[in-house]
PDB file of C-alpha atoms in Angstrom:
ATOM      1  CA  MET O 492       0.000   0.000   0.000  1.00  0.00           C
ATOM      2  CA  ALA O 493       2.834   2.378   0.780  1.00  0.00           C
ATOM      3  CA  ALA O 494       4.452   1.665  -2.594  1.00  0.00           C
ATOM      4  CA  GLN O 495       1.199   2.376  -4.421  1.00  0.00           C
ATOM      5  CA  GLY O 496       0.826   5.619  -2.517  1.00  0.00           C
ATOM      6  CA  ARG O 497       4.339   6.731  -3.451  1.00  0.00           C
ATOM      7  CA  ALA O 498       3.676   5.836  -7.123  1.00  0.00           C
ATOM      8  CA  ALA O 499       0.444   7.839  -7.054  1.00  0.00           C
ATOM      9  CA  LEU O 500       2.322  10.853  -5.723  1.00  0.00           C
ATOM     10  CA  ARG O 501       5.128  10.553  -8.265  1.00  0.00           C
ATOM     11  CA  ALA O 502       2.805  10.854 -11.299  1.00  0.00           C
ATOM     12  CA  PRO O 503       1.517  14.375 -10.575  1.00  0.00           C
ATOM     13  CA  LEU O 504       4.982  15.443  -9.457  1.00  0.00           C
ATOM     14  CA  CYS O 505       6.455  14.288 -12.768  1.00  0.00           C
ATOM     15  CA  ALA O 506       3.712  16.108 -14.689  1.00  0.00           C
ATOM     16  CA  LEU O 507       4.367  19.316 -12.778  1.00  0.00           C
ATOM     17  CA  LEU O 508       8.104  18.954 -13.360  1.00  0.00           C
ATOM     18  CA  CYS O 509       7.568  18.497 -17.108  1.00  0.00           C
ATOM     19  CA  LEU O 510       5.349  21.552 -17.242  1.00  0.00           C
ATOM     20  CA  ALA O 511       7.930  23.591 -15.352  1.00  0.00           C
ATOM     21  CA  LEU O 512      10.691  22.519 -17.711  1.00  0.00           C
ATOM     22  CA  ALA O 513       8.528  23.286 -20.730  1.00  0.00           C
ATOM     23  CA  ALA O 514       7.763  26.728 -19.345  1.00  0.00           C
ATOM     24  CA  ALA O 515      11.422  27.396 -18.610  1.00  0.00           C
ATOM     25  CA  ARG O 516      12.537  26.327 -22.088  1.00  0.00           C
ATOM     26  CA  PRO O 517      12.450  29.224 -24.563  1.00  0.00           C
ATOM     27  CA  SER O 518       9.924  28.940 -27.364  1.00  0.00           C
ATOM     28  CA  PRO O 519      11.407  28.173 -30.801  1.00  0.00           C
ATOM     29  CA  VAL O 520       8.819  30.513 -32.367  1.00  0.00           C
ATOM     30  CA  LYS O 521      10.217  33.974 -33.096  1.00  0.00           C
ATOM     31  CA  VAL O 522       8.124  37.034 -32.313  1.00  0.00           C
ATOM     32  CA  LEU O 523       8.134  39.701 -35.052  1.00  0.00           C
ATOM     33  CA  SER O 524       7.442  43.409 -34.666  1.00  0.00           C
ATOM     34  CA  ASP O 525       6.867  46.297 -37.066  1.00  0.00           C
ATOM     35  CA  GLY O 526      10.532  47.203 -37.088  1.00  0.00           C
ATOM     36  CA  MET O 527      11.650  43.659 -37.981  1.00  0.00           C
ATOM     37  CA  TRP O 528       9.515  43.054 -41.075  1.00  0.00           C
ATOM     38  CA  ARG O 529      12.456  43.578 -43.474  1.00  0.00           C
ATOM     39  CA  GLU O 530      13.961  40.360 -42.130  1.00  0.00           C
ATOM     40  CA  LEU O 531      11.190  38.560 -44.030  1.00  0.00           C
ATOM     41  CA  LEU O 532      12.788  39.662 -47.313  1.00  0.00           C
ATOM     42  CA  GLN O 533      15.680  37.253 -46.727  1.00  0.00           C
ATOM     43  CA  ASP O 534      15.808  33.489 -46.209  1.00  0.00           C
ATOM     44  CA  GLU O 535      12.680  31.350 -45.751  1.00  0.00           C
ATOM     45  CA  TRP O 536       9.935  32.062 -43.239  1.00  0.00           C
ATOM     46  CA  MET O 537       6.596  30.721 -42.036  1.00  0.00           C
ATOM     47  CA  VAL O 538       4.694  33.490 -40.249  1.00  0.00           C
ATOM     48  CA  GLU O 539       1.451  33.177 -38.285  1.00  0.00           C
ATOM     49  CA  PHE O 540      -0.759  36.216 -37.670  1.00  0.00           C
ATOM     50  CA  TYR O 541      -2.886  35.731 -34.553  1.00  0.00           C
ATOM     51  CA  ALA O 542      -4.763  37.530 -31.797  1.00  0.00           C
ATOM     52  CA  PRO O 543      -4.884  36.525 -28.104  1.00  0.00           C
ATOM     53  CA  TRP O 544      -8.700  36.582 -28.053  1.00  0.00           C
ATOM     54  CA  CYS O 545      -9.024  34.291 -31.121  1.00  0.00           C
ATOM     55  CA  PRO O 546     -10.101  30.697 -30.191  1.00  0.00           C
ATOM     56  CA  ALA O 547      -8.853  29.258 -33.493  1.00  0.00           C
ATOM     57  CA  CYS O 548      -5.452  30.852 -32.865  1.00  0.00           C
ATOM     58  CA  GLU O 549      -5.258  29.271 -29.407  1.00  0.00           C
ATOM     59  CA  SER O 550      -5.985  25.814 -30.823  1.00  0.00           C
ATOM     60  CA  LEU O 551      -3.260  26.298 -33.449  1.00  0.00           C
ATOM     61  CA  GLN O 552      -0.522  27.249 -30.975  1.00  0.00           C
ATOM     62  CA  PRO O 553       0.477  23.702 -29.883  1.00  0.00           C
ATOM     63  CA  GLU O 554       0.856  22.535 -33.500  1.00  0.00           C
ATOM     64  CA  TRP O 555       2.749  25.693 -34.385  1.00  0.00           C
ATOM     65  CA  GLU O 556       5.148  25.190 -31.479  1.00  0.00           C
ATOM     66  CA  LYS O 557       5.810  21.588 -32.532  1.00  0.00           C
ATOM     67  CA  PHE O 558       6.428  22.680 -36.112  1.00  0.00           C
ATOM     68  CA  ALA O 559       8.851  25.360 -34.917  1.00  0.00           C
ATOM     69  CA  GLU O 560      10.974  22.645 -33.274  1.00  0.00           C
ATOM     70  CA  TRP O 561      11.624  21.287 -36.794  1.00  0.00           C
ATOM     71  CA  GLY O 562      12.503  24.695 -38.153  1.00  0.00           C
ATOM     72  CA  GLU O 563      16.245  24.341 -37.757  1.00  0.00           C
ATOM     73  CA  ASP O 564      16.273  20.962 -39.507  1.00  0.00           C
ATOM     74  CA  LEU O 565      14.108  22.238 -42.362  1.00  0.00           C
ATOM     75  CA  GLY O 566      16.048  25.476 -42.728  1.00  0.00           C
ATOM     76  CA  VAL O 567      12.993  27.665 -42.162  1.00  0.00           C
ATOM     77  CA  ASN O 568      12.310  30.404 -39.631  1.00  0.00           C
ATOM     78  CA  VAL O 569       9.011  29.992 -37.793  1.00  0.00           C
ATOM     79  CA  ALA O 570       7.528  33.206 -36.405  1.00  0.00           C
ATOM     80  CA  LYS O 571       4.286  34.757 -35.201  1.00  0.00           C
ATOM     81  CA  VAL O 572       2.793  38.262 -35.130  1.00  0.00           C
ATOM     82  CA  ASP O 573       0.259  39.598 -32.643  1.00  0.00           C
ATOM     83  CA  VAL O 574      -2.013  41.827 -34.763  1.00  0.00           C
ATOM     84  CA  THR O 575      -3.281  43.667 -31.691  1.00  0.00           C
ATOM     85  CA  GLU O 576       0.240  44.826 -30.838  1.00  0.00           C
ATOM     86  CA  GLN O 577       1.742  45.142 -34.343  1.00  0.00           C
ATOM     87  CA  PRO O 578      -0.801  46.960 -36.557  1.00  0.00           C
ATOM     88  CA  GLY O 579       1.877  47.932 -39.088  1.00  0.00           C
ATOM     89  CA  LEU O 580       2.584  44.337 -40.066  1.00  0.00           C
ATOM     90  CA  SER O 581      -1.129  43.561 -40.111  1.00  0.00           C
ATOM     91  CA  GLY O 582      -1.618  46.428 -42.569  1.00  0.00           C
ATOM     92  CA  ARG O 583       1.250  45.339 -44.809  1.00  0.00           C
ATOM     93  CA  PHE O 584      -0.260  41.880 -45.252  1.00  0.00           C
ATOM     94  CA  ILE O 585      -3.948  43.009 -45.172  1.00  0.00           C
ATOM     95  CA  ILE O 586      -4.960  40.469 -42.526  1.00  0.00           C
ATOM     96  CA  THR O 587      -8.735  39.963 -42.709  1.00  0.00           C
ATOM     97  CA  ALA O 588      -9.025  36.532 -41.034  1.00  0.00           C
ATOM     98  CA  LEU O 589      -7.361  34.875 -38.070  1.00  0.00           C
ATOM     99  CA  PRO O 590      -5.210  32.895 -37.935  1.00  0.00           C
ATOM    100  CA  THR O 591      -3.473  33.681 -41.235  1.00  0.00           C
ATOM    101  CA  ILE O 592      -0.221  31.992 -42.274  1.00  0.00           C
ATOM    102  CA  TYR O 593       2.203  33.308 -44.886  1.00  0.00           C
ATOM    103  CA  HIS O 594       5.195  31.639 -46.490  1.00  0.00           C
ATOM    104  CA  CYS O 595       8.032  34.029 -47.321  1.00  0.00           C
ATOM    105  CA  LYS O 596      11.112  33.172 -49.343  1.00  0.00           C
ATOM    106  CA  ASP O 597      13.606  35.641 -50.830  1.00  0.00           C
ATOM    107  CA  GLY O 598      11.098  38.478 -50.991  1.00  0.00           C
ATOM    108  CA  GLU O 599       8.205  36.417 -52.418  1.00  0.00           C
ATOM    109  CA  PHE O 600       5.084  35.996 -50.301  1.00  0.00           C
ATOM    110  CA  ARG O 601       2.513  33.196 -50.547  1.00  0.00           C
ATOM    111  CA  ARG O 602      -0.521  32.574 -48.392  1.00  0.00           C
ATOM    112  CA  TYR O 603      -0.720  29.117 -46.837  1.00  0.00           C
ATOM    113  CA  GLN O 604      -4.184  27.565 -47.085  1.00  0.00           C
ATOM    114  CA  GLY O 605      -3.480  23.908 -46.225  1.00  0.00           C
ATOM    115  CA  ALA O 606      -4.169  21.844 -43.125  1.00  0.00           C
ATOM    116  CA  ARG O 607      -3.087  23.335 -39.817  1.00  0.00           C
ATOM    117  CA  THR O 608      -1.162  20.411 -38.448  1.00  0.00           C
ATOM    118  CA  LYS O 609       2.494  19.801 -37.729  1.00  0.00           C
ATOM    119  CA  ALA O 610       2.783  17.122 -40.458  1.00  0.00           C
ATOM    120  CA  ALA O 611       1.135  19.389 -43.073  1.00  0.00           C
ATOM    121  CA  PHE O 612       3.509  22.254 -42.245  1.00  0.00           C
ATOM    122  CA  ILE O 613       6.558  19.976 -42.485  1.00  0.00           C
ATOM    123  CA  ASN O 614       5.459  18.524 -45.837  1.00  0.00           C
ATOM    124  CA  PHE O 615       4.738  22.020 -47.160  1.00  0.00           C
ATOM    125  CA  ILE O 616       8.394  22.957 -46.597  1.00  0.00           C
ATOM    126  CA  SER O 617      10.201  19.665 -47.215  1.00  0.00           C
ATOM    127  CA  ASP O 618       8.278  18.797 -50.420  1.00  0.00           C
ATOM    128  CA  GLU O 619       8.359  22.442 -51.597  1.00  0.00           C
ATOM    129  CA  GLU O 620       4.614  22.526 -52.020  1.00  0.00           C
ATOM    130  CA  TRP O 621       4.786  26.303 -51.881  1.00  0.00           C
ATOM    131  CA  LYS O 622       6.005  26.349 -55.499  1.00  0.00           C
ATOM    132  CA  SER O 623       2.501  25.427 -56.676  1.00  0.00           C
ATOM    133  CA  ILE O 624       1.057  28.600 -55.094  1.00  0.00           C
ATOM    134  CA  GLU O 625       1.054  31.868 -57.035  1.00  0.00           C
ATOM    135  CA  PRO O 626       3.022  34.541 -55.133  1.00  0.00           C
ATOM    136  CA  VAL O 627       1.448  37.826 -54.158  1.00  0.00           C
ATOM    137  CA  SER O 628       1.707  40.494 -56.872  1.00  0.00           C
ATOM    138  CA  SER O 629       4.486  43.026 -56.461  1.00  0.00           C
ATOM    139  CA  TRP O 630       1.861  45.790 -56.427  1.00  0.00           C
ATOM    140  CA  PHE O 631       0.319  44.307 -53.271  1.00  0.00           C
ATOM    141  CA  GLY O 632       3.493  42.929 -51.712  1.00  0.00           C
ATOM    142  CA  PRO O 633       4.449  44.034 -48.196  1.00  0.00           C
ATOM    143  CA  SER O 634       7.405  46.015 -49.549  1.00  0.00           C
ATOM    144  CA  SER O 635       5.342  47.974 -52.127  1.00  0.00           C
ATOM    145  CA  PHE O 636       4.416  51.640 -51.746  1.00  0.00           C
ATOM    146  CA  LEU O 637       0.718  50.788 -51.523  1.00  0.00           C
ATOM    147  CA  MET O 638       1.181  48.366 -48.633  1.00  0.00           C
ATOM    148  CA  SER O 639       3.550  50.778 -46.893  1.00  0.00           C
ATOM    149  CA  SER O 640       0.753  53.362 -47.013  1.00  0.00           C
ATOM    150  CA  MET O 641      -1.691  50.823 -45.621  1.00  0.00           C
ATOM    151  CA  SER O 642       0.741  50.063 -42.811  1.00  0.00           C
ATOM    152  CA  ALA O 643       0.922  53.775 -41.958  1.00  0.00           C
ATOM    153  CA  LEU O 644      -2.887  53.984 -41.898  1.00  0.00           C
ATOM    154  CA  PHE O 645      -3.134  50.985 -39.568  1.00  0.00           C
ATOM    155  CA  LYS O 646      -0.569  52.558 -37.242  1.00  0.00           C
ATOM    156  CA  LEU O 647      -2.490  55.832 -37.295  1.00  0.00           C
ATOM    157  CA  SER O 648      -5.709  54.044 -36.361  1.00  0.00           C
ATOM    158  CA  MET O 649      -3.914  52.372 -33.448  1.00  0.00           C
ATOM    159  CA  TRP O 650      -2.556  55.723 -32.234  1.00  0.00           C
ATOM    160  CA  ILE O 651      -6.043  57.219 -32.418  1.00  0.00           C
ATOM    161  CA  ARG O 652      -7.412  54.338 -30.387  1.00  0.00           C
ATOM    162  CA  TYR O 653      -4.685  54.770 -27.762  1.00  0.00           C
ATOM    163  CA  GLY O 654      -5.340  58.503 -27.665  1.00  0.00           C
ATOM    164  CA  HIS O 655      -9.060  57.963 -27.222  1.00  0.00           C
ATOM    165  CA  GLY O 656      -8.424  55.523 -24.387  1.00  0.00           C
ATOM    166  CA  TYR O 657      -6.016  57.957 -22.708  1.00  0.00           C
ATOM    167  CA  LEU O 658      -8.515  60.833 -22.890  1.00  0.00           C
ATOM    168  CA  THR O 659     -11.497  58.843 -21.654  1.00  0.00           C
ATOM    169  CA  GLU O 660      -9.906  56.477 -19.124  1.00  0.00           C
ATOM    170  CA  THR O 661      -6.880  58.329 -17.778  1.00  0.00           C
ATOM    171  CA  LEU O 662      -8.054  61.952 -17.956  1.00  0.00           C
ATOM    172  CA  GLY O 663     -11.729  61.164 -17.408  1.00  0.00           C
ATOM    173  CA  ILE O 664     -12.971  63.164 -20.407  1.00  0.00           C
ATOM    174  CA  PRO O 665     -16.419  62.052 -21.647  1.00  0.00           C
ATOM    175  CA  VAL O 666     -16.677  60.245 -24.955  1.00  0.00           C
ATOM    176  CA  TRP O 667     -18.256  63.200 -26.742  1.00  0.00           C
ATOM    177  CA  GLY O 668     -15.417  65.397 -25.486  1.00  0.00           C
ATOM    178  CA  SER O 669     -12.852  62.990 -26.951  1.00  0.00           C
ATOM    179  CA  TYR O 670     -14.692  63.086 -30.289  1.00  0.00           C
ATOM    180  CA  ALA O 671     -14.717  66.893 -30.165  1.00  0.00           C
ATOM    181  CA  VAL O 672     -10.945  66.968 -29.540  1.00  0.00           C
ATOM    182  CA  PHE O 673     -10.277  64.676 -32.500  1.00  0.00           C
ATOM    183  CA  GLY O 674     -12.660  66.691 -34.681  1.00  0.00           C
ATOM    184  CA  LEU O 675     -10.895  69.975 -33.894  1.00  0.00           C
ATOM    185  CA  ALA O 676      -7.523  68.345 -34.442  1.00  0.00           C
ATOM    186  CA  THR O 677      -8.691  67.066 -37.838  1.00  0.00           C
ATOM    187  CA  LEU O 678      -9.901  70.555 -38.860  1.00  0.00           C
ATOM    188  CA  PHE O 679      -6.633  72.148 -37.733  1.00  0.00           C
ATOM    189  CA  LEU O 680      -4.499  69.621 -39.609  1.00  0.00           C
ATOM    190  CA  GLY O 681      -6.654  70.028 -42.723  1.00  0.00           C
ATOM    191  CA  MET O 682      -6.213  73.813 -42.596  1.00  0.00           C
ATOM    192  CA  VAL O 683      -2.450  73.492 -42.175  1.00  0.00           C
ATOM    193  CA  LEU O 684      -2.167  71.025 -45.062  1.00  0.00           C
ATOM    194  CA  GLY O 685      -4.325  73.286 -47.251  1.00  0.00           C
ATOM    195  CA  LEU O 686      -2.079  76.287 -46.572  1.00  0.00           C
ATOM    196  CA  MET O 687       0.990  74.210 -47.348  1.00  0.00           C
ATOM    197  CA  MET O 688      -0.504  73.066 -50.663  1.00  0.00           C
ATOM    198  CA  VAL O 689      -1.383  76.655 -51.618  1.00  0.00           C
ATOM    199  CA  PHE O 690       2.135  77.793 -50.742  1.00  0.00           C
ATOM    200  CA  LEU O 691       3.714  75.019 -52.827  1.00  0.00           C
ATOM    201  CA  ALA O 692       1.381  75.721 -55.756  1.00  0.00           C
ATOM    202  CA  ASP O 693       2.256  79.435 -55.611  1.00  0.00           C
ATOM    203  CA  CYS O 694       5.969  78.608 -55.584  1.00  0.00           C
ATOM    204  CA  ILE O 695       5.707  76.195 -58.519  1.00  0.00           C
ATOM    205  CA  CYS O 696       3.226  78.205 -60.623  1.00  0.00           C
ATOM    206  CA  PRO O 697       3.362  81.862 -59.447  1.00  0.00           C
ATOM    207  CA  SER O 698       0.559  84.248 -60.471  1.00  0.00           C
ATOM    208  CA  LYS O 699       1.091  87.016 -63.031  1.00  0.00           C
ATOM    209  CA  ARG O 700       1.182  89.710 -60.358  1.00  0.00           C
ATOM    210  CA  HIS O 701       4.194  88.168 -58.684  1.00  0.00           C
ATOM    211  CA  ARG O 702       6.026  87.004 -61.770  1.00  0.00           C
ATOM    212  CA  PRO O 703       9.407  88.719 -62.271  1.00  0.00           C
ATOM    213  CA  PRO O 704       9.583  91.046 -65.335  1.00  0.00           C
ATOM    214  CA  GLN O 705      10.886  89.262 -68.360  1.00  0.00           C
ATOM    215  CA  LEU O 706      13.940  90.764 -69.945  1.00  0.00           C
ATOM    216  CA  GLN O 707      13.440  91.691 -73.591  1.00  0.00           C
ATOM    217  CA  PRO O 708      16.231  90.734 -75.938  1.00  0.00           C
ATOM    218  CA  GLN O 709      18.422  93.632 -76.920  1.00  0.00           C
ATOM    219  CA  PRO O 710      18.842  94.280 -80.667  1.00  0.00           C
ATOM    220  CA  ARG O 711      22.123  93.185 -82.006  1.00  0.00           C
ATOM    221  CA  LYS O 712      24.600  95.780 -83.154  1.00  0.00           C
ATOM    222  CA  GLN O 713      24.853  95.884 -86.904  1.00  0.00           C
ATOM    223  CA  GLY O 714      28.165  95.847 -88.601  1.00  0.00           C
ATOM    224  CA  PRO O 715      29.212  98.309 -91.368  1.00  0.00           C
ATOM    225  CA  GLU O 716      28.473  95.816 -94.156  1.00  0.00           C
ATOM    226  CA  SER O 717      24.952  95.063 -92.958  1.00  0.00           C
ATOM    227  CA  ALA O 718      24.267  98.807 -92.487  1.00  0.00           C
ATOM    228  CA  HIS O 719      25.417  99.478 -96.066  1.00  0.00           C
ATOM    229  CA  LEU O 720      23.145  96.746 -97.418  1.00  0.00           C
ATOM    230  CA  LEU O 721      20.174  98.131 -95.510  1.00  0.00           C
ATOM    231  CA  LYS O 722      20.891 101.607 -96.876  1.00  0.00           C
ATOM    232  CA  ASN O 723      20.973 100.313-100.440  1.00  0.00           C
ATOM    233  CA  ARG O 724      17.675  98.476 -99.943  1.00  0.00           C
ATOM    234  CA  TYR O 725      16.088 101.607 -98.509  1.00  0.00           C
ATOM    235  CA  GLU O 726      17.241 103.699-101.518  1.00  0.00           C
ATOM    236  CA  GLU O 727      15.903 101.079-103.937  1.00  0.00           C
ATOM    237  CA  GLN O 728      12.539 101.093-102.180  1.00  0.00           C
ATOM    238  CA  GLU O 729      12.390 104.915-102.399  1.00  0.00           C
ATOM    239  CA  ALA O 730      13.242 104.829-106.117  1.00  0.00           C
ATOM    240  CA  ASP O 731      10.514 102.253-106.754  1.00  0.00           C
ATOM    241  CA  GLU O 732       8.020 104.346-104.854  1.00  0.00           C
ATOM    242  CA  GLY O 733       9.010 107.427-106.940  1.00  0.00           C
ATOM    243  CA  ASP O 734       8.479 105.553-110.209  1.00  0.00           C
ATOM    244  CA  VAL O 735       5.100 104.356-109.055  1.00  0.00           C
ATOM    245  CA  SER O 736       4.047 107.902-108.108  1.00  0.00           C
ATOM    246  CA  ASP O 737       5.132 109.261-111.566  1.00  0.00           C
ATOM    247  CA  ASP O 738       3.106 106.599-113.341  1.00  0.00           C
ATOM    248  CA  GLU O 739       0.063 107.424-111.245  1.00  0.00           C
ATOM    249  CA  THR O 740       0.302 111.168-112.031  1.00  0.00           C
ATOM    250  CA  GLU O 741       0.575 110.493-115.781  1.00  0.00           C
ATOM    251  CA  ARG O 742      -2.498 108.274-115.648  1.00  0.00           C
ATOM    252  CA  LYS O 743      -4.461 110.956-113.815  1.00  0.00           C
ATOM    253  CA  GLU O 744      -3.488 113.667-116.355  1.00  0.00           C
ATOM    254  CA  GLY O 745      -4.486 111.440-119.263  1.00  0.00           C
ATOM    255  CA  SER O 746      -7.880 110.735-117.716  1.00  0.00           C
ATOM    256  CA  LYS O 747      -8.451 114.510-117.262  1.00  0.00           C
ATOM    257  CA  ARG O 748      -7.726 115.241-120.951  1.00  0.00           C
ATOM    258  CA  ASP O 749     -10.142 112.613-122.098  1.00  0.00           C
ATOM    259  CA  SER O 750     -12.894 113.944-119.897  1.00  0.00           C
ATOM    260  CA  SER O 751     -12.587 117.626-121.103  1.00  0.00           C
ATOM    261  CA  PRO O 752     -15.188 118.869-123.851  1.00  0.00           C
ATOM    262  CA  SER O 753     -12.470 120.000-126.257  1.00  0.00           C
ATOM    263  CA  GLY O 754     -11.062 116.660-126.166  1.00  0.00           C
ATOM    264  CA  VAL O 755     -14.232 114.941-127.424  1.00  0.00           C
ATOM    265  CA  ARG O 756     -13.756 113.601-130.871  1.00  0.00           C
ATOM    266  CA  GLN O 757     -16.591 114.005-133.506  1.00  0.00           C
ATOM    267  CA  ARG O 758     -17.205 111.214-135.858  1.00  0.00           C
ATOM    268  CA  PRO O 759     -17.649 112.301-139.537  1.00  0.00           C
ATOM    269  CA  VAL O 760     -21.227 111.765-140.819  1.00  0.00           C
ATOM    270  CA  PRO O 761     -21.235 110.282-144.299  1.00  0.00           C
ATOM    271  CA  GLY O 762     -23.038 112.507-146.924  1.00  0.00           C
ATOM    272  CA  ALA O 763     -26.198 111.548-148.758  1.00  0.00           C
ATOM    273  CA  ALA O 764     -25.857 109.621-151.997  1.00  0.00           C
ATOM    274  CA  PRO O 765     -26.045 111.854-155.210  1.00  0.00           C
ATOM    275  CA  LEU O 766     -29.344 111.745-157.113  1.00  0.00           C
ATOM    276  CA  GLU O 767     -29.261 110.387-160.633  1.00  0.00           C
ATOM    277  CA  LYS O 768     -30.194 112.721-163.428  1.00  0.00           C
ATOM    278  CA  SER O 769     -33.165 111.802-165.495  1.00  0.00           C
TER     279      SER O 769
END
């Protein structure tokens, strides 16, 4: 009976000891933050996006931990991202469902949609099943300008949420007061940005009132040869004009002579035919 009692006590003690050792052993899963996302552009990674309040994420954690123990043998880095603490990374990958798993290799990103078991994860890497999945387009990749903008928007939303919590919980401001503060801040920032845009537009495309006077090109100094040629052309033009004026005066005088009464010519009337003598 004593031996059975000691054996019954040893079992829970061994279980507690195993749990203590497991808790003391560091997790093989790496934890990524917003400032570490560029590490995903190198080597091979399997990244899980999760949230602490997600039941499906909690059920996946044991399998993910077991898979991470094989990471060194498979040559893959196994990591996880808490979307509630790292909104920038959540925005870069546009996480809309939890948990979400991505495979990253040399700057190419593919979404894993297979079974969520340790064996499935190992086969996905060892058999290179990821090659059959189309990578994410470069336009929507985490390193693109569009996704960088989305990351900034997600961070801004998180800062607004923190600010709202600080105003309402720490300072005791009512909710409507917090909304009023953010509304005034939005109006002020919009006014400042509008003034900056007007200033830049005025610098790039100034109005006519503020445009500097344009310098007119000065006439070039003529040399002696060009001045002599111009003088000859001017004399020829004057001579041509004189000839034209003489011709016009002669035409006018001729028209006057024709119009005078003395100048009218009389046509001779033929005489009557002579009568024959009888």
